[in-house]
PDB file of C-alpha atoms in Angstrom:
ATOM      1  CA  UNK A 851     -11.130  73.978   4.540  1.00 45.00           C
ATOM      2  CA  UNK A 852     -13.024  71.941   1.784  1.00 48.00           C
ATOM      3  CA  UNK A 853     -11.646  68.588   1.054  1.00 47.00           C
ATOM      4  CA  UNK A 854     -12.454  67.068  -2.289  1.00 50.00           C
ATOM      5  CA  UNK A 855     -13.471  63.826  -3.032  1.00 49.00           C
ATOM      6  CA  UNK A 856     -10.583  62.836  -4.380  1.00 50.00           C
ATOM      7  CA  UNK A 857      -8.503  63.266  -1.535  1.00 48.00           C
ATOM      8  CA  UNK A 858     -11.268  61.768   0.460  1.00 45.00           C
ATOM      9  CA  UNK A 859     -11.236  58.312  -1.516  1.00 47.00           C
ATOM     10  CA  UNK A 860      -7.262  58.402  -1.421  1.00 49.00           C
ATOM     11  CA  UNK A 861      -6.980  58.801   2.462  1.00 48.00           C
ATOM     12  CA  UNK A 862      -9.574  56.267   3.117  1.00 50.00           C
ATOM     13  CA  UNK A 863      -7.674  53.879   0.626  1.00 50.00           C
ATOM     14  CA  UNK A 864      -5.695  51.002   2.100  1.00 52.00           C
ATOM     15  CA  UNK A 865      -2.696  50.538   0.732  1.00 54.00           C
ATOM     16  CA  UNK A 866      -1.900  47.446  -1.394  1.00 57.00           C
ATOM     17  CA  UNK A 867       0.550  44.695  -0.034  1.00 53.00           C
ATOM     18  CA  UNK A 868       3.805  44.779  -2.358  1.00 53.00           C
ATOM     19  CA  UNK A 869       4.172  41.178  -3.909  1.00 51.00           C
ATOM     20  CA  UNK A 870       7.580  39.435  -2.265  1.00 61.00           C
ATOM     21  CA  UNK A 871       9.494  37.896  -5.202  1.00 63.00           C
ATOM     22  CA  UNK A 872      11.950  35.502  -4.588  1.00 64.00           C
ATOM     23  CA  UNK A 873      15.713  36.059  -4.009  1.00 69.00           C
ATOM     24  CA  UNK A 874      17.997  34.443  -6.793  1.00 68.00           C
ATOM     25  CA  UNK A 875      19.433  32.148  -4.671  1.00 73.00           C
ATOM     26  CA  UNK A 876      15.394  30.565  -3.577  1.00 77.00           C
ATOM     27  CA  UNK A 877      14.786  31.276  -7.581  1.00 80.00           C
ATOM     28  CA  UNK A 878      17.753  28.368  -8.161  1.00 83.00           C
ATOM     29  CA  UNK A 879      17.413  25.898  -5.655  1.00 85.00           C
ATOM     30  CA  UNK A 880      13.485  25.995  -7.207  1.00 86.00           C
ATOM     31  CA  UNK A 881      14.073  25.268 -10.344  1.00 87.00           C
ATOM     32  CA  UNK A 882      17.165  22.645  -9.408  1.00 90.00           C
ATOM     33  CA  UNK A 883      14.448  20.829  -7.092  1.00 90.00           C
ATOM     34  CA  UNK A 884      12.062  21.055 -10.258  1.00 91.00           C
ATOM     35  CA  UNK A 885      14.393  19.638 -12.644  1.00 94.00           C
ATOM     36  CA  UNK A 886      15.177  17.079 -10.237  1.00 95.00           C
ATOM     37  CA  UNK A 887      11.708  15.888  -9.195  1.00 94.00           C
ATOM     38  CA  UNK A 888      10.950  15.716 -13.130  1.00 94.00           C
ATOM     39  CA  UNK A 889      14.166  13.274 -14.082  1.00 94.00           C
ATOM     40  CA  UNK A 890      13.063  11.202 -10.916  1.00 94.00           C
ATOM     41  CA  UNK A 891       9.511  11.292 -12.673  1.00 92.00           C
ATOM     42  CA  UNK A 892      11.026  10.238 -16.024  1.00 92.00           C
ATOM     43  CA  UNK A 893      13.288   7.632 -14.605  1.00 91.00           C
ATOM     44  CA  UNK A 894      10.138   5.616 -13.213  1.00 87.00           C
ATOM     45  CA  UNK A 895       7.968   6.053 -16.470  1.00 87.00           C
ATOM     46  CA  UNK A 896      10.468   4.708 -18.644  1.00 86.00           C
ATOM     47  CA  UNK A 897      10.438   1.441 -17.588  1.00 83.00           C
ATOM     48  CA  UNK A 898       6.359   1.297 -17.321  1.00 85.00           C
ATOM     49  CA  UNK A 899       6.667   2.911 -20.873  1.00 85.00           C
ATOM     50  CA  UNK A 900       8.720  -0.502 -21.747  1.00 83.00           C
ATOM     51  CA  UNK A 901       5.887  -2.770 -20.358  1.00 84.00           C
ATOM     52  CA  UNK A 902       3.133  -0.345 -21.900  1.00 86.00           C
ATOM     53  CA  UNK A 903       4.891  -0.999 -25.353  1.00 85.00           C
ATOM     54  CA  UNK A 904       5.753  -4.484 -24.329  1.00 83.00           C
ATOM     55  CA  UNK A 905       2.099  -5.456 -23.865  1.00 85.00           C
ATOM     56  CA  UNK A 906       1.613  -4.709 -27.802  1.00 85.00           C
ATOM     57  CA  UNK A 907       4.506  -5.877 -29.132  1.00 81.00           C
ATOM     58  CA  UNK A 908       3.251  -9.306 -31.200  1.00 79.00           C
ATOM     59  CA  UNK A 909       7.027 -10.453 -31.255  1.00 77.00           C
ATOM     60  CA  UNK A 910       7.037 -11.218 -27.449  1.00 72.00           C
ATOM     61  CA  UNK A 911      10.157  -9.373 -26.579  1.00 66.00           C
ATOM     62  CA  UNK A 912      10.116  -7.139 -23.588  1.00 61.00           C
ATOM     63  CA  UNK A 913      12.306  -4.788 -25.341  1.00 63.00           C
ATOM     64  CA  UNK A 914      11.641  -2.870 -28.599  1.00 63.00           C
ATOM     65  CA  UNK A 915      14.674  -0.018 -30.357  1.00 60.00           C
ATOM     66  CA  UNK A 916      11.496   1.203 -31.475  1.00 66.00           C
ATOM     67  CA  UNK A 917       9.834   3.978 -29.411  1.00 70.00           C
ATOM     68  CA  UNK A 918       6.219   2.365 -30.470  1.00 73.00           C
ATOM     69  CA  UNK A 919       5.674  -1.497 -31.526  1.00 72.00           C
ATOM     70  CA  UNK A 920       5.364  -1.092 -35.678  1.00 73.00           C
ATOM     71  CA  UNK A 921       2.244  -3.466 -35.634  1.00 78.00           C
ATOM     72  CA  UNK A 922       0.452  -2.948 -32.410  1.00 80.00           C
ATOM     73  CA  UNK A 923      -2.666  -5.392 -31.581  1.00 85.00           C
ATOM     74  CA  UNK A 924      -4.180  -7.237 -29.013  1.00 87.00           C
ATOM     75  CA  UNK A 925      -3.344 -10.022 -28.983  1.00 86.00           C
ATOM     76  CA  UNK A 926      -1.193 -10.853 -26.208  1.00 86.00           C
ATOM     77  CA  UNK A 927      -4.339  -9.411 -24.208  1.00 89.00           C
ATOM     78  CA  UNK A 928      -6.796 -11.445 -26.365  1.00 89.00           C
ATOM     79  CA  UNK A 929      -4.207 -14.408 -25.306  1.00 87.00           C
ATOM     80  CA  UNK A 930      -4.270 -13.497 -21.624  1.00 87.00           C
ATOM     81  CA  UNK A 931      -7.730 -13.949 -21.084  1.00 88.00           C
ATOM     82  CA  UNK A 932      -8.168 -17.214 -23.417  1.00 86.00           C
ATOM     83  CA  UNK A 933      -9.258 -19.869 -20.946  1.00 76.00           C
ATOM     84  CA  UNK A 934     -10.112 -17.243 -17.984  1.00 81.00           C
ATOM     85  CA  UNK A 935      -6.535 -18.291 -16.174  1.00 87.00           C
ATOM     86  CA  UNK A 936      -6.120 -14.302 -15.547  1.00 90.00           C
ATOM     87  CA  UNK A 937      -9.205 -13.873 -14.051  1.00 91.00           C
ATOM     88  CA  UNK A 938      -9.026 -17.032 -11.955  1.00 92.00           C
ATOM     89  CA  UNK A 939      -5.844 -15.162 -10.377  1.00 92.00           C
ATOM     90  CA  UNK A 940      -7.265 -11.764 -10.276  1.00 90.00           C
ATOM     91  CA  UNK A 941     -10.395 -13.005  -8.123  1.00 92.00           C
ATOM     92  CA  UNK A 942      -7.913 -15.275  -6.281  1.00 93.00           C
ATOM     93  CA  UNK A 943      -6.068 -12.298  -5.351  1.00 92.00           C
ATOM     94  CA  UNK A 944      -8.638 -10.043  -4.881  1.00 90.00           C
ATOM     95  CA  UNK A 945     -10.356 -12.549  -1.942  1.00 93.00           C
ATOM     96  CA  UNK A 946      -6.825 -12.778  -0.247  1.00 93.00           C
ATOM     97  CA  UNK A 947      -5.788  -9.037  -0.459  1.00 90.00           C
ATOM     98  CA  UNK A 948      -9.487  -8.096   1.137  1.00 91.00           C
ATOM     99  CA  UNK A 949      -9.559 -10.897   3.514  1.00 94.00           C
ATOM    100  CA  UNK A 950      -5.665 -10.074   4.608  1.00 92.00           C
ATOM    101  CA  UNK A 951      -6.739  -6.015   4.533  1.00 91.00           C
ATOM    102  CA  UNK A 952      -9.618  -6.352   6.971  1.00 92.00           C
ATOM    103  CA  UNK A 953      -8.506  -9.249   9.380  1.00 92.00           C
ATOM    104  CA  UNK A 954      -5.014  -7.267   9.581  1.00 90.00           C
ATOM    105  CA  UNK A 955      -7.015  -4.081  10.176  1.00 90.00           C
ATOM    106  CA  UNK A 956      -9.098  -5.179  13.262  1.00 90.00           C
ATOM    107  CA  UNK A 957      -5.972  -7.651  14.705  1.00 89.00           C
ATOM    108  CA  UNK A 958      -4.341  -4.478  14.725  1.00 90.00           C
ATOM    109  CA  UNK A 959      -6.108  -1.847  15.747  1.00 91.00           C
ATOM    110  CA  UNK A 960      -6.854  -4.553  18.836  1.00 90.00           C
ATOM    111  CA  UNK A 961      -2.983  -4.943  19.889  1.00 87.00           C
ATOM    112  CA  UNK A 962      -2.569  -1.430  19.274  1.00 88.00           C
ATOM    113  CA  UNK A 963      -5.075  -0.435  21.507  1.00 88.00           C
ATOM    114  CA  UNK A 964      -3.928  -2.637  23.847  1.00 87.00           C
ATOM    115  CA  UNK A 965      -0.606  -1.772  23.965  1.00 86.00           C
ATOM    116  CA  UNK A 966      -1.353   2.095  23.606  1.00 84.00           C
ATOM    117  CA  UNK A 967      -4.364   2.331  26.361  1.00 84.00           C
ATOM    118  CA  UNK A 968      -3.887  -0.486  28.829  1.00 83.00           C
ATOM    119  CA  UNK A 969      -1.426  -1.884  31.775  1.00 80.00           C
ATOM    120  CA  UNK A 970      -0.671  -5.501  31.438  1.00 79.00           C
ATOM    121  CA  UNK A 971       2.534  -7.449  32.473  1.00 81.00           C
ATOM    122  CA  UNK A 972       4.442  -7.771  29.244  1.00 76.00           C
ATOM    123  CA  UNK A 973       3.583  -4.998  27.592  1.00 76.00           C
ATOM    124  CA  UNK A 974       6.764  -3.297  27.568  1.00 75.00           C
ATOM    125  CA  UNK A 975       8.727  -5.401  26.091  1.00 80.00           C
ATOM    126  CA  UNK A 976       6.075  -7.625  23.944  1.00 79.00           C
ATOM    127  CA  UNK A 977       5.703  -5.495  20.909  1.00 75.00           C
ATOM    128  CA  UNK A 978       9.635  -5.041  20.776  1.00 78.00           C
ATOM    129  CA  UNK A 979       9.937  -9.039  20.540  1.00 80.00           C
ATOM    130  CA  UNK A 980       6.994  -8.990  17.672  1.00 76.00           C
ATOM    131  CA  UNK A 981       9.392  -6.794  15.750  1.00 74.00           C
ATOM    132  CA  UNK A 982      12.136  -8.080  16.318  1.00 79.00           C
ATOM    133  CA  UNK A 983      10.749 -11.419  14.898  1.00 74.00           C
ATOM    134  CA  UNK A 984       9.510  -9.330  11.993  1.00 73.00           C
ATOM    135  CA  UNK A 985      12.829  -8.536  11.196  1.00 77.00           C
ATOM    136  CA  UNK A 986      14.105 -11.359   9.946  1.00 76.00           C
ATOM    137  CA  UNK A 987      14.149 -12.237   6.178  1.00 77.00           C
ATOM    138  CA  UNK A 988      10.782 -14.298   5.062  1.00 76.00           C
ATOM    139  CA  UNK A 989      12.952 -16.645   3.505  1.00 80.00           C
ATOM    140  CA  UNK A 990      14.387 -18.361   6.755  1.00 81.00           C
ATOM    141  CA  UNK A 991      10.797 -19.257   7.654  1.00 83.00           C
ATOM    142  CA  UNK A 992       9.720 -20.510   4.397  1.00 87.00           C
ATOM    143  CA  UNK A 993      11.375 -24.712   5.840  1.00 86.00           C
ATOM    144  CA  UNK A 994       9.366 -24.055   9.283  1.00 87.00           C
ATOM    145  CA  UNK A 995       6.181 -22.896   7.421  1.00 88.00           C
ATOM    146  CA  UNK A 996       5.869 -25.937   4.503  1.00 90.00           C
ATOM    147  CA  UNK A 997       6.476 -28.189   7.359  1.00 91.00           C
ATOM    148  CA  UNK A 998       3.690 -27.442   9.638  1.00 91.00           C
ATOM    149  CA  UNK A 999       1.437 -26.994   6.811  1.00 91.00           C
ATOM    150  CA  UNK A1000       2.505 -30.005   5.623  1.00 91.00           C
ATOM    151  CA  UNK A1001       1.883 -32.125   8.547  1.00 91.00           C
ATOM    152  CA  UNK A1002      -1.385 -30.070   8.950  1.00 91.00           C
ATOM    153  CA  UNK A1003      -2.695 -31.525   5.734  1.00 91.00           C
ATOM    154  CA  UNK A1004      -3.015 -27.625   4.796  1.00 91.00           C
ATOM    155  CA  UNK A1005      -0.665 -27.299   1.430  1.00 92.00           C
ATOM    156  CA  UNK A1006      -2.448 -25.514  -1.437  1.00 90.00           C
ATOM    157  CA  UNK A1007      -5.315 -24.078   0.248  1.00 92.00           C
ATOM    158  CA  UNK A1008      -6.048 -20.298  -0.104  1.00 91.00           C
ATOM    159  CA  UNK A1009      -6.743 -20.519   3.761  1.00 91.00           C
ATOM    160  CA  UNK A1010      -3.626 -21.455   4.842  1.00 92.00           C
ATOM    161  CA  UNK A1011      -2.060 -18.779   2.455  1.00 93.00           C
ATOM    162  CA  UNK A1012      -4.389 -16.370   4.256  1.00 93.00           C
ATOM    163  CA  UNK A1013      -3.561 -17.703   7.733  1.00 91.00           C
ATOM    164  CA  UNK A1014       0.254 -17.160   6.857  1.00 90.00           C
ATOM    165  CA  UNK A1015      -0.052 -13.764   5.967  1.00 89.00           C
ATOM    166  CA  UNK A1016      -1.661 -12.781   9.172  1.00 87.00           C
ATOM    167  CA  UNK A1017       1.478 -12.990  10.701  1.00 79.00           C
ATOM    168  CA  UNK A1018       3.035  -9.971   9.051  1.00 73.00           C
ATOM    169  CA  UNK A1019       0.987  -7.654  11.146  1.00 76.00           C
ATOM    170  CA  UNK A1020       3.796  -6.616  13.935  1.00 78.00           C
ATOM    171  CA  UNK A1021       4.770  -3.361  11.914  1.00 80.00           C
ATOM    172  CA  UNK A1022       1.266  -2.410  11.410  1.00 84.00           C
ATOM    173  CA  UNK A1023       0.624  -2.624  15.119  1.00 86.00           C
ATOM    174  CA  UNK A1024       3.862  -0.200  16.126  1.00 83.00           C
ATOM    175  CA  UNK A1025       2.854   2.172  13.817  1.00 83.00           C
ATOM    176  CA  UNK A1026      -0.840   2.418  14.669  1.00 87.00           C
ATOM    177  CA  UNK A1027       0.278   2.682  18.416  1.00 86.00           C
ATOM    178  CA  UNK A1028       2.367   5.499  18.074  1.00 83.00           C
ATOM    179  CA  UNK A1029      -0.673   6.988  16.446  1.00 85.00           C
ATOM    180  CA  UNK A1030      -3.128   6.497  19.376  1.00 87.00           C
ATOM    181  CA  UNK A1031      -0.037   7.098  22.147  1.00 85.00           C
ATOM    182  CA  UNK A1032      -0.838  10.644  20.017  1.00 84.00           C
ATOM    183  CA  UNK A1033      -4.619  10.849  20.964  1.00 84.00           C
ATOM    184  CA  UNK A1034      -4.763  12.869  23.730  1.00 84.00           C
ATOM    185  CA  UNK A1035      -5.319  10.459  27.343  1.00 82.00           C
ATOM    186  CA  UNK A1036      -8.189  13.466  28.638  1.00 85.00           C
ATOM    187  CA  UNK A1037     -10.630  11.847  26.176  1.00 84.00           C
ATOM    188  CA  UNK A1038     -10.233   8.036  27.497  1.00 81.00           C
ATOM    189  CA  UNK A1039     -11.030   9.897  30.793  1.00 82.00           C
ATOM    190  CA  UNK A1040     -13.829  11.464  29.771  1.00 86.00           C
ATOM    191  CA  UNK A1041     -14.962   8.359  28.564  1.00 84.00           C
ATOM    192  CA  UNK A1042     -14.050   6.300  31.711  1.00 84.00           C
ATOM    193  CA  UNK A1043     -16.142   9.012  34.089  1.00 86.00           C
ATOM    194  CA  UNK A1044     -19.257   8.941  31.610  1.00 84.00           C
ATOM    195  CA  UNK A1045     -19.295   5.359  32.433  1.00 84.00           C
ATOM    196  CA  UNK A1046     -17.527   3.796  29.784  1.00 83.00           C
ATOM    197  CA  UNK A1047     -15.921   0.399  30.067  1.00 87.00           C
ATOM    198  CA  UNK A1048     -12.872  -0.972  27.630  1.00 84.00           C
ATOM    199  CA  UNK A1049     -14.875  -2.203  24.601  1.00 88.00           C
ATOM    200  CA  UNK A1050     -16.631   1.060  24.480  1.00 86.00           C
ATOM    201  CA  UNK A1051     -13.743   3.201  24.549  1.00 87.00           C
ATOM    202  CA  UNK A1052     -11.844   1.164  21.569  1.00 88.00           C
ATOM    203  CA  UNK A1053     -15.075   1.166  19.423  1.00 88.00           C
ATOM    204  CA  UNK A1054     -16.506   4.893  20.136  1.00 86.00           C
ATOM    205  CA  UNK A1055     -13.403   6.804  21.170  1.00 85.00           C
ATOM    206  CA  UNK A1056     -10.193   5.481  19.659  1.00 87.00           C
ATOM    207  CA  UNK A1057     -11.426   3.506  16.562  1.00 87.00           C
ATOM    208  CA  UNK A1058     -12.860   7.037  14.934  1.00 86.00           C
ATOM    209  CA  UNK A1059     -10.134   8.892  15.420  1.00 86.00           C
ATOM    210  CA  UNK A1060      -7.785   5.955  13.856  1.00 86.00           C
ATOM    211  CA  UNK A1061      -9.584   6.001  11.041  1.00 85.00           C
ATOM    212  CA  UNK A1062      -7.381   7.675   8.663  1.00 83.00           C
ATOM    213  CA  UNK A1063      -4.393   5.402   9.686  1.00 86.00           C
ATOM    214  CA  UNK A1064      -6.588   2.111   9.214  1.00 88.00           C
ATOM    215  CA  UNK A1065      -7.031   2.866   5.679  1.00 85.00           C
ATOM    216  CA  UNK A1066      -3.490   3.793   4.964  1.00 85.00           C
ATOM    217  CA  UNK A1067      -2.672   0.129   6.697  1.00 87.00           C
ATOM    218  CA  UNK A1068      -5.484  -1.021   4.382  1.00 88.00           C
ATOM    219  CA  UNK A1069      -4.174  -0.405   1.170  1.00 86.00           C
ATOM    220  CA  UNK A1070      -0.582  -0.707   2.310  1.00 85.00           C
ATOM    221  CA  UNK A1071      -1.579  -4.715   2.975  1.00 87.00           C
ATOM    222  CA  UNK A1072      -3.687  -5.034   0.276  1.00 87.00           C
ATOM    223  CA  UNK A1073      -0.566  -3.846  -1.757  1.00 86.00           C
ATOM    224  CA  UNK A1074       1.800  -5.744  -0.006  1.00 85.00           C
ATOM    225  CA  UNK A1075      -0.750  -9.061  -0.640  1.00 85.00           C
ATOM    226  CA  UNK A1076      -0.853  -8.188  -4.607  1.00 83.00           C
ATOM    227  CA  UNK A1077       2.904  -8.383  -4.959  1.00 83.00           C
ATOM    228  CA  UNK A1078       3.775 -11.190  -3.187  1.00 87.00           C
ATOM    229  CA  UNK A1079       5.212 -14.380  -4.136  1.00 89.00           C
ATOM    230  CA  UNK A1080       7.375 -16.137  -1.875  1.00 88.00           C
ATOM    231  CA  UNK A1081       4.842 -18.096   0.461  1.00 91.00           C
ATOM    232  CA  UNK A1082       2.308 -18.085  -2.451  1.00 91.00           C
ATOM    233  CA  UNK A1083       4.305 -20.171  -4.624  1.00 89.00           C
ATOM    234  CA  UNK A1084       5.550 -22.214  -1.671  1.00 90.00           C
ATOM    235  CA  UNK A1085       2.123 -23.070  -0.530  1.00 92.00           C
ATOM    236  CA  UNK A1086      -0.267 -22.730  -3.466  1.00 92.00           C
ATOM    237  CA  UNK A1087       0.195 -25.613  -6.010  1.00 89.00           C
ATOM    238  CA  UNK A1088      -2.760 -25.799  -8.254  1.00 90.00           C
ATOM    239  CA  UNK A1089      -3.637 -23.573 -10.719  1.00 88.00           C
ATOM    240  CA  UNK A1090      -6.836 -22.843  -9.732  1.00 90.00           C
ATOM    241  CA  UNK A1091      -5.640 -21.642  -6.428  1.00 92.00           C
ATOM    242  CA  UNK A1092      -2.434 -19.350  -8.289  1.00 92.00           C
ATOM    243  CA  UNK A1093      -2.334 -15.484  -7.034  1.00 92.00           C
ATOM    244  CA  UNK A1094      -1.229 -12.865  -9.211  1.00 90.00           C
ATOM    245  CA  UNK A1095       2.026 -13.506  -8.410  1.00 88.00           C
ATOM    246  CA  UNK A1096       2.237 -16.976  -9.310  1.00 91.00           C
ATOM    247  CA  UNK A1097       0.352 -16.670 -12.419  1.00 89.00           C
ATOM    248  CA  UNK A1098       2.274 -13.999 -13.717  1.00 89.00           C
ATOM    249  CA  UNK A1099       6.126 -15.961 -12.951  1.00 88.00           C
ATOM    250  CA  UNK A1100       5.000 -18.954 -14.548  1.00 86.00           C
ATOM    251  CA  UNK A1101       4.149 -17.210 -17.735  1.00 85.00           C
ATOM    252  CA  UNK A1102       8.086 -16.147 -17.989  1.00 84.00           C
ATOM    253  CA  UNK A1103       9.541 -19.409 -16.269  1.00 81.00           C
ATOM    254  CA  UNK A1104       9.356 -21.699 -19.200  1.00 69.00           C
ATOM    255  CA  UNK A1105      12.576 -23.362 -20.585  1.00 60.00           C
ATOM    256  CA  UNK A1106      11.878 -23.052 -24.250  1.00 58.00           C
ATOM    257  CA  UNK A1107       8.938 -19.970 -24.245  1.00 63.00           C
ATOM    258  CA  UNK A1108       8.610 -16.815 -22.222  1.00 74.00           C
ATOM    259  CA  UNK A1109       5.904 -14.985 -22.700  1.00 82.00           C
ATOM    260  CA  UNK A1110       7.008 -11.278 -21.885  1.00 84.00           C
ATOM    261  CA  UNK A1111       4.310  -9.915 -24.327  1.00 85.00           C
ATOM    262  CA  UNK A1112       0.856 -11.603 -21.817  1.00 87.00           C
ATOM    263  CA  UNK A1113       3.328 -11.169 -18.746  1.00 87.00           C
ATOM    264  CA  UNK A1114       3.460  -7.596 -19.913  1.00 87.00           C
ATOM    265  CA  UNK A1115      -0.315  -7.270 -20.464  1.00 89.00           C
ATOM    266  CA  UNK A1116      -1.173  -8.987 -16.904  1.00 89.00           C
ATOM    267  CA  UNK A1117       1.479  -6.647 -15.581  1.00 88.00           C
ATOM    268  CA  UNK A1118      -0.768  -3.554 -16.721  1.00 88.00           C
ATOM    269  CA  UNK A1119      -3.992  -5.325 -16.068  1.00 89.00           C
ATOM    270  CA  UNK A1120      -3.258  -6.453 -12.254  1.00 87.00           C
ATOM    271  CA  UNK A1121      -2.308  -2.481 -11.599  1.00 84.00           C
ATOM    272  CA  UNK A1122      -6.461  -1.880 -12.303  1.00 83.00           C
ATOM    273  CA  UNK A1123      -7.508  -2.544  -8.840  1.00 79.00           C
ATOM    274  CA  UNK A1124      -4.629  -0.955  -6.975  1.00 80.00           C
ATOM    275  CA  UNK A1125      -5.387   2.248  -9.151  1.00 81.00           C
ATOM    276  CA  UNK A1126      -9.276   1.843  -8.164  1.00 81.00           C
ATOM    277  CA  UNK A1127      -8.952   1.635  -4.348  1.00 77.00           C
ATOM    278  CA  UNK A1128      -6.248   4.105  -4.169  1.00 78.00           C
ATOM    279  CA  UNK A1129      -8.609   6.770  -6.351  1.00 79.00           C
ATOM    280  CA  UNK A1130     -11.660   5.840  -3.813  1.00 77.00           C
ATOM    281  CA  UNK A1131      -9.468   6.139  -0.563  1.00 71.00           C
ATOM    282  CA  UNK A1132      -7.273   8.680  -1.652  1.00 72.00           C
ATOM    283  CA  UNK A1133      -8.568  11.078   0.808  1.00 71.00           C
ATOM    284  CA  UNK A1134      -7.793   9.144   3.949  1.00 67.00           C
ATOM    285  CA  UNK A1135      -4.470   8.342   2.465  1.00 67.00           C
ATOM    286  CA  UNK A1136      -2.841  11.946   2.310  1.00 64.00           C
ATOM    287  CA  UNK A1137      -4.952  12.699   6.034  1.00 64.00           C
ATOM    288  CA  UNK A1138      -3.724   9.240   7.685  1.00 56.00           C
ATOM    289  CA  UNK A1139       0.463   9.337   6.284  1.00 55.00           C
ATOM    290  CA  UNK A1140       0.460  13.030   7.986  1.00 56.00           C
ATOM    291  CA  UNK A1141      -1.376  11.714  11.024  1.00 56.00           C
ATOM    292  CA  UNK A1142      -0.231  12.291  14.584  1.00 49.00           C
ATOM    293  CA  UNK A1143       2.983  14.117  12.674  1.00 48.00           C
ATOM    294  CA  UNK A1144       1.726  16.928  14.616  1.00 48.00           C
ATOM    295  CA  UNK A1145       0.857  17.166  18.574  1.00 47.00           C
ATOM    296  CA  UNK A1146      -0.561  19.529  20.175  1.00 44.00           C
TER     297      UNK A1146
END
């Protein structure tokens, strides 16, 4: 029997999967989630929208009817910079966020380590008691703070601001050691039969794989050191030694002026660097909040 082709071609064809569309009900709960997720989006651009406009407005005010300030300029930027006050705090908080960032890092990765990997009396109950005492509100320990730094001779120095922050580090330390209680205990064996001793381990087995988390605890503190205020304007007096934070409240805290328009600006201005290291470790970000999420 002769077989064409034709027939040849269409018997040796595989047959295309069928698309799978969605059933109504998926089809609605979609588009509700989309409609939702873009009025959440909305809601939290309309009041960066205000500062945006804000930062142009020359009348100062903080809130225009106007969708768009009529005469836009400059010059509450131009006014900003005038006398280098802004950059003073930008570098001010630039060396406390970094130094913070990569002190917190290693203290942390250290205690973690410890209490993930090793046997020592107190180690049940010792990082329970850190966070415990992290739980308390900041501002309760603002009296016990100013005095010791005052009797320390250590008021208004960037150092001792530095020193205090330190101390926020218990959270940071529970959450990087449920990431390593993740890493699986074979390769600390492994390490311990090739010959391996404690430092080794930390530095060539564990630190590697905690990479991902470290940066995410990076630019959390670094964040978390931008925006803060309460022991910076408790312990740095001087203007030469004023954080972001402090800067940018006493341009709104006069009695008779406000300056919303520069506070605006500086608002914009101090979001720069935040934008630049998340673009740079944005990579490590989305790989270290999914991190140990998974086992297995």
């Amino acid at each position: 029997m002769a077989v064409t082709h034709g027939s040849l071609s269409q018997a040796g064809a595989s047959p295309r999967p069928r698309k799978r569309g969605l059933q109504p009900g998926q089809l609605l709960r979609l588009w509700i989630s989309r409609v939702i997720i873009w009025a959440v989006i909305i809601v939290v651009l309309i009041p960066m929208w205000f500062v945006f406009t804000a930062s142009f407005d020359p009348s100062n005010s903080y809130i225009s009817v106007s969708f768009f300030p009529a005469h836009a300029t400059f010059a509450n930027y131009r006014a900003l910079f005038q006398g280098g006050q802004f950059l003073v705090w930008v570098r001010n908080s630039l060396f406390v966020g970094l130094t913070v960032a990569i002190a917190q890092s290693f203290i942390t990765a250290l205690s973690a380590f410890a209490f993930s990997k090793l046997r020592f009396y107190g180690r049940k109950y010792g990082l329970m008691v850190l966070l415990l005492l992290q739980m308390f509100p900041n501002i309760l320990s603002i009296a016990a703070f100013y005095s010791a730094l005052a009797k320390l001779n250590m008021i208004d120095y960037l150092g001792s601001y530095i020193l205090v922050m330190l101390g926020a580090s218990a959270f940071n330390v529970w959450l990087l050691k449920g990431f390593m209680d993740s890493i699986p205990k074979e390769l600390d064996e492994a390490a311990l039969i090739d010959g391996a001793n404690t430092w080794q381990r930390f530095i060539r087995v564990q630190l590697p794989l905690c990479l991902p988390m470290l940066v995410v605890i990076f630019f959390l503190t670094i964040v978390g050191a931008f925006g803060e205020y309460l022991f910076a304007g408790t312990i740095l007096q001087s203007p030469s030694n004023y954080t972001l934070g402090v800067g940018m409240y006493n341009l709104i805290s006069g009695q008779f002026a406000k300056n919303w328009g520069e506070f605006a600006a500086a608002a914009l201005l101090s979001a720069v660097p935040l934008a630049a290291v998340f673009a740079l470790a944005q990579k490590y970000l989305t790989t270290g909040l999914v991190a140990g999420s998974v086992k297995g």
